[in-house]
Amino acid sequence: MNGFLLLLAGVFLPLFPFSMIFSAVFAKLTHPVARVLLLLLWPQAGVLLLAHTGLPLNAEFFVGWAVATFLLYALRLLSVRDLFQWSGMLMISATSLTWLLASTTTERLLLQQFVFWLTVAPVFLVLLATAFQTRFGAAYAGLHTGLARRLPKLSALLVFSVFAGMALPIFPAFFSLLGLMVQSPVQWGVAVLLGWLLWTWAGTRLLNGFVFGPPTPITAEDLCRGKALAIGLSLIAIVVLNLIWTGVKP
Amino acid sequence: MIELQWLVPLLPLLSAVLVHTLSGSLGKRVAQLSVAFGTLTVLVAAIGLFGYFGHTGGAVWQGGFLPGGAESGGFSGWGSLLHDPLSHIMSLVVAGISLIVHVYSIRYMSEEPGYARFFVLLDLMTASILLMVSAGDLVTLLIAWHLVGVFLYFLLGHNTESKPAQRYAFWTFITYRIGDLPLVLAAVILYQAYGVIDFPTLFARIAENPNATTVFGMPVTTTTALLVAFSAFAKSAQFPLHTWLPYTMEGPTPVSALMHAGIVNAGGFIINRFAPVFVHADGVLHLLFVVGLITALIGSVLMLTQNDIKKSLGYSTMGQMGFMVMECGLGAFSLAIFHLIAHGLFKGTMFLSAGNVIGEARRSDGVPHNPLYTFLVERKPASARLPWLMIGLVTLVVPLAILILAHWFVAADFFQKQGAIVLLFFGWITGVQVLFATHRLDSSNPIRLMVMILLSFALIVVGYTVIGHAFENFLYPDEAFRNAIYHAAGIDTVTFDGLVLLLALIVVGGWLASYLKSRNRSLWSARFTGLQLALYSLISREFYVADVYDRLALSLIALSKRLNVMLRWY
């Protein structure tokens, strides 16, 4: 029974190849709200299943499998140009680390928080990808480069969201990964660092395909002030909330 | 007074916020606001340093204002500052260099788009470096350490539409990330082993129990020292993580100045910050010495072979960083700080005056037809000079005498330390080199010229030695600790003597080769010509290091694409 539940949890806290189910569902959905809800709820279901099997997780094999998934998707992120797809793969890569944390803790709430903080960046990226899609027909890196001066608000928000995805300080994912490493054996920490580096590389490549580089002619309008403020303030609120609520705890 | 030090990183942060907020209404005058805050930061940093001179009781730890809690498995409070000689002196240096760069940028950047953004980034960068040098715990240090790389990425890519600027900003950022992550692991290992993050308690616990072990039974101190060293190598452009430095000239000149004068010195700083770890780390200091030596050699060789002056300056900085890390490897930690300050001021001046030099060169050819120019550039021999053998003897003996006397004067036991001997040896060799080269300057009175050269050399050595020792006493007042660092850097006597002998032979060989070369003869037979050419082509391609990285990066991206295609992008 436990084995079946663990495999089922591997669908929701995606383990490759079950992760492809999430990717397929994510690609099928077209409405941004549906995508955001999927990002937020899908891994939480996985946490519930995992907690049901008993914490701390006593299955080294699954932990190794999860870390391999984390690294695989971090590597795959390098060549992904579509912002929606990028968000989905980042979510898979990040939340697969929950298995590692589950092997060190008895607190379900801790796992739920961990997953939440790691899905913040993909959620914001989906919202921004929708804005790009509305303007250009696709949220594709390299389609229109050098947007920094033409669409400054959208570009700035994209930069901050990608940085949040790269787990740079002082975004929530940074503290989540730091906390995870503190609780995990050092050898797993090395794997986490490797994936972390791949996220940075992939994120910077993505930004170069949108924000920086020689400008291409466009007629699109920037985000309106209200929307930009709403997204920007939400991101700031989440950062502040993370700092106040959890400090550096996972 | 010391409590005021919170203002040092906070003032530039506040400035960044104000510059961003008021840029719409104040226009380009926001730069003056930024400069005003920069001036205030320098004043507070200076007050802090001078206040510390009168302070007794050692380092002061302040803060831990942000939440978390050891009882719940997280870190205890972070967001703290450490007030010790290192943080105070570095704060003043960083704030000072940043102020100069701010003032310079007012006019230099006035025609560039994103004027206010530039000052915001400059302020944020200054705040990050100041936080880094005065961080009082592991987490605050990590945050500042990461942020330096982030803001440098934006500053180097300030021209958002320039492809080369973005390319090299990206290189720098990735290398910095490579340097960030080992420090994360070091912090994690230290926390797992000792259970605290604030530096004073952490260092006290390390001193109490330096033999703690981590994964696979590896000693914590050696492992973390290795990781910190690796972090320092990436930030301070040590071979083979140096490729970003010579190529980052696409950014604005003030950024180059700030980078070469301040940011690249982060490696020297972090090694000093973790000195209590290095003192217990067997062999890591030797690694620092070797990596620093290789970097210094390669940086200097590549500098000499560049035909692009900016890249040449970049490699010059790389060489200097090699010397700085080498000094740490010898146990001369405070000398590395002294070196990075001196180099920072010198290299910053060079970058900031580069524009004037170019402007001047456009107006006139600037060829000064004086003896120095004809000697250095046209390589015309002097009409009258002293006998070669006499000069050879004088230049070999006198610098050695000056160096020994100067060091004996400030610390009689100086010669008991191997690191000191190596530094002395280095000072002697370079002194001889300089003296021997300059004696050939054209002069109507060669003896007077020689006396003047020797006097200048003596002045530099005495000044340097006295300041260096005073500096060491200020940074590391505990004599036992100073000796422990030198001891950790030491090797067994036979190996040491053998290495010194080997180095001496290499140097003498070099002198002999250059002497023969000046007489159109060669130390090597003709069959080595091919080898020389191969070596030269290797150097001219900068040892293919950047090409290897490029190939590796492209291979990984190709693998990523293949995987995605194979898995149908799901």
CSV table of N, CA and C in Angstrom, one decimal, chain B residues 486-537:
chain,number,residue,atom,x,y,z
B,486,TYR,N,50.9,31.7,10.3
B,486,TYR,CA,52.2,31.4,9.6
B,486,TYR,C,52.6,30.0,9.8
B,487,HIS,N,52.3,29.4,11.0
B,487,HIS,CA,52.6,28.0,11.2
B,487,HIS,C,51.8,27.1,10.3
B,488,ALA,N,50.5,27.4,10.1
B,488,ALA,CA,49.6,26.6,9.2
B,488,ALA,C,50.1,26.7,7.8
B,489,ALA,N,50.7,27.8,7.4
B,489,ALA,CA,51.2,28.0,6.0
B,489,ALA,C,52.5,27.4,5.8
B,490,GLY,N,53.2,26.9,6.9
B,490,GLY,CA,54.5,26.4,6.7
B,490,GLY,C,54.6,25.0,6.1
B,491,ILE,N,55.8,24.7,5.6
B,491,ILE,CA,56.0,23.3,5.1
B,491,ILE,C,57.3,22.8,5.8
B,492,ASP,N,57.7,21.5,5.6
B,492,ASP,CA,58.9,21.1,6.3
B,492,ASP,C,60.2,21.7,5.7
B,493,THR,N,61.2,21.9,6.5
B,493,THR,CA,62.3,22.7,6.2
B,493,THR,C,63.0,22.2,4.9
B,494,VAL,N,63.2,20.9,4.7
B,494,VAL,CA,63.9,20.4,3.6
B,494,VAL,C,63.2,20.8,2.3
B,495,THR,N,61.9,20.6,2.2
B,495,THR,CA,61.1,20.9,1.0
B,495,THR,C,61.2,22.4,0.8
B,496,PHE,N,61.1,23.2,1.9
B,496,PHE,CA,61.1,24.6,1.7
B,496,PHE,C,62.4,25.1,1.2
B,497,ASP,N,63.5,24.6,1.7
B,497,ASP,CA,64.9,25.0,1.2
B,497,ASP,C,65.1,24.6,-0.2
B,498,GLY,N,64.6,23.4,-0.5
B,498,GLY,CA,64.7,22.9,-1.9
B,498,GLY,C,63.9,23.8,-2.9
B,499,LEU,N,62.7,24.2,-2.5
B,499,LEU,CA,61.9,25.1,-3.3
B,499,LEU,C,62.6,26.4,-3.5
B,500,VAL,N,63.1,27.0,-2.5
B,500,VAL,CA,63.8,28.3,-2.6
B,500,VAL,C,65.0,28.2,-3.5
B,501,LEU,N,65.7,27.0,-3.4
B,501,LEU,CA,66.9,26.8,-4.3
B,501,LEU,C,66.4,26.7,-5.7
B,502,LEU,N,65.4,26.0,-5.9
B,502,LEU,CA,64.9,25.8,-7.3
B,502,LEU,C,64.4,27.1,-7.9
B,503,LEU,N,63.7,27.9,-7.1
B,503,LEU,CA,63.3,29.2,-7.5
B,503,LEU,C,64.5,30.1,-7.9
B,504,ALA,N,65.5,30.0,-7.0
B,504,ALA,CA,66.7,30.9,-7.2
B,504,ALA,C,67.3,30.5,-8.6
B,505,LEU,N,67.4,29.2,-8.8
B,505,LEU,CA,68.0,28.7,-10.1
B,505,LEU,C,67.2,29.2,-11.3
B,506,ILE,N,65.9,29.1,-11.2
B,506,ILE,CA,65.0,29.6,-12.3
B,506,ILE,C,65.2,31.0,-12.5
B,507,VAL,N,65.3,31.8,-11.4
B,507,VAL,CA,65.5,33.3,-11.6
B,507,VAL,C,66.9,33.5,-12.2
B,508,VAL,N,67.9,32.9,-11.7
B,508,VAL,CA,69.2,33.1,-12.3
B,508,VAL,C,69.2,32.7,-13.8
B,509,GLY,N,68.6,31.6,-14.1
B,509,GLY,CA,68.4,31.1,-15.5
B,509,GLY,C,67.8,32.2,-16.3
B,510,GLY,N,66.7,32.8,-15.8
B,510,GLY,CA,66.0,33.8,-16.5
B,510,GLY,C,66.9,35.0,-16.8
B,511,TRP,N,67.7,35.4,-15.8
B,511,TRP,CA,68.6,36.5,-15.9
B,511,TRP,C,69.6,36.2,-17.0
B,512,LEU,N,70.1,35.0,-16.9
B,512,LEU,CA,71.1,34.6,-17.9
B,512,LEU,C,70.6,34.6,-19.3
B,513,ALA,N,69.3,34.1,-19.5
B,513,ALA,CA,68.7,34.1,-20.8
B,513,ALA,C,68.5,35.5,-21.3
B,514,SER,N,68.1,36.4,-20.4
B,514,SER,CA,67.8,37.8,-20.9
B,514,SER,C,69.2,38.5,-21.3
B,515,TYR,N,70.2,38.1,-20.5
B,515,TYR,CA,71.5,38.7,-20.8
B,515,TYR,C,72.0,38.2,-22.2
B,516,LEU,N,71.8,36.9,-22.4
B,516,LEU,CA,72.3,36.4,-23.7
B,516,LEU,C,71.4,36.9,-24.8
B,517,LYS,N,70.2,37.1,-24.6
B,517,LYS,CA,69.2,37.6,-25.6
B,517,LYS,C,69.7,39.0,-26.0
B,518,SER,N,70.1,39.8,-25.0
B,518,SER,CA,70.5,41.2,-25.3
B,518,SER,C,71.8,41.2,-26.1
B,519,ARG,N,72.4,40.1,-26.2
B,519,ARG,CA,73.6,40.0,-27.0
B,519,ARG,C,73.4,39.1,-28.2
B,520,ASN,N,72.1,39.0,-28.6
B,520,ASN,CA,71.6,38.2,-29.7
B,520,ASN,C,72.1,36.8,-29.7
B,521,ARG,N,72.2,36.2,-28.5
B,521,ARG,CA,72.5,34.8,-28.4
B,521,ARG,C,71.4,34.1,-27.6
B,522,SER,N,71.3,32.8,-27.6
B,522,SER,CA,70.2,32.2,-27.0
B,522,SER,C,70.7,31.1,-26.0
B,523,LEU,N,70.0,30.9,-24.9
B,523,LEU,CA,70.3,29.9,-24.0
B,523,LEU,C,69.9,28.5,-24.5
B,524,TRP,N,68.9,28.5,-25.4
B,524,TRP,CA,68.4,27.3,-26.0
B,524,TRP,C,68.9,27.1,-27.4
B,525,SER,N,69.0,25.9,-27.7
B,525,SER,CA,69.5,25.6,-29.1
B,525,SER,C,68.3,25.7,-30.1
B,526,ALA,N,68.6,25.7,-31.4
B,526,ALA,CA,67.6,26.0,-32.4
B,526,ALA,C,66.4,25.0,-32.3
B,527,ARG,N,66.7,23.8,-31.8
B,527,ARG,CA,65.6,22.8,-31.8
B,527,ARG,C,64.4,23.1,-30.9
B,528,PHE,N,64.7,24.1,-30.0
B,528,PHE,CA,63.6,24.5,-29.1
B,528,PHE,C,62.8,25.6,-29.7
B,529,THR,N,63.1,26.1,-30.9
B,529,THR,CA,62.4,27.2,-31.5
B,529,THR,C,60.9,26.8,-31.7
B,530,GLY,N,60.7,25.6,-32.2
B,530,GLY,CA,59.4,25.1,-32.4
B,530,GLY,C,58.6,25.1,-31.1
B,531,LEU,N,59.2,24.6,-30.1
B,531,LEU,CA,58.5,24.6,-28.8
B,531,LEU,C,58.2,26.0,-28.3
B,532,GLN,N,59.1,26.9,-28.5
B,532,GLN,CA,58.8,28.3,-28.1
B,532,GLN,C,57.6,28.8,-28.9
B,533,LEU,N,57.6,28.6,-30.2
B,533,LEU,CA,56.5,29.0,-31.0
B,533,LEU,C,55.2,28.4,-30.6
B,534,ALA,N,55.2,27.1,-30.3
B,534,ALA,CA,54.0,26.4,-29.8
B,534,ALA,C,53.5,27.1,-28.5
B,535,LEU,N,54.5,27.4,-27.6
B,535,LEU,CA,54.1,28.0,-26.3
B,535,LEU,C,53.5,29.4,-26.6
B,536,TYR,N,54.1,30.1,-27.5
B,536,TYR,CA,53.6,31.4,-27.8
B,536,TYR,C,52.2,31.4,-28.3
B,537,SER,N,52.0,30.4,-29.3
B,537,SER,CA,50.6,30.3,-29.8
B,537,SER,C,49.6,29.9,-28.8
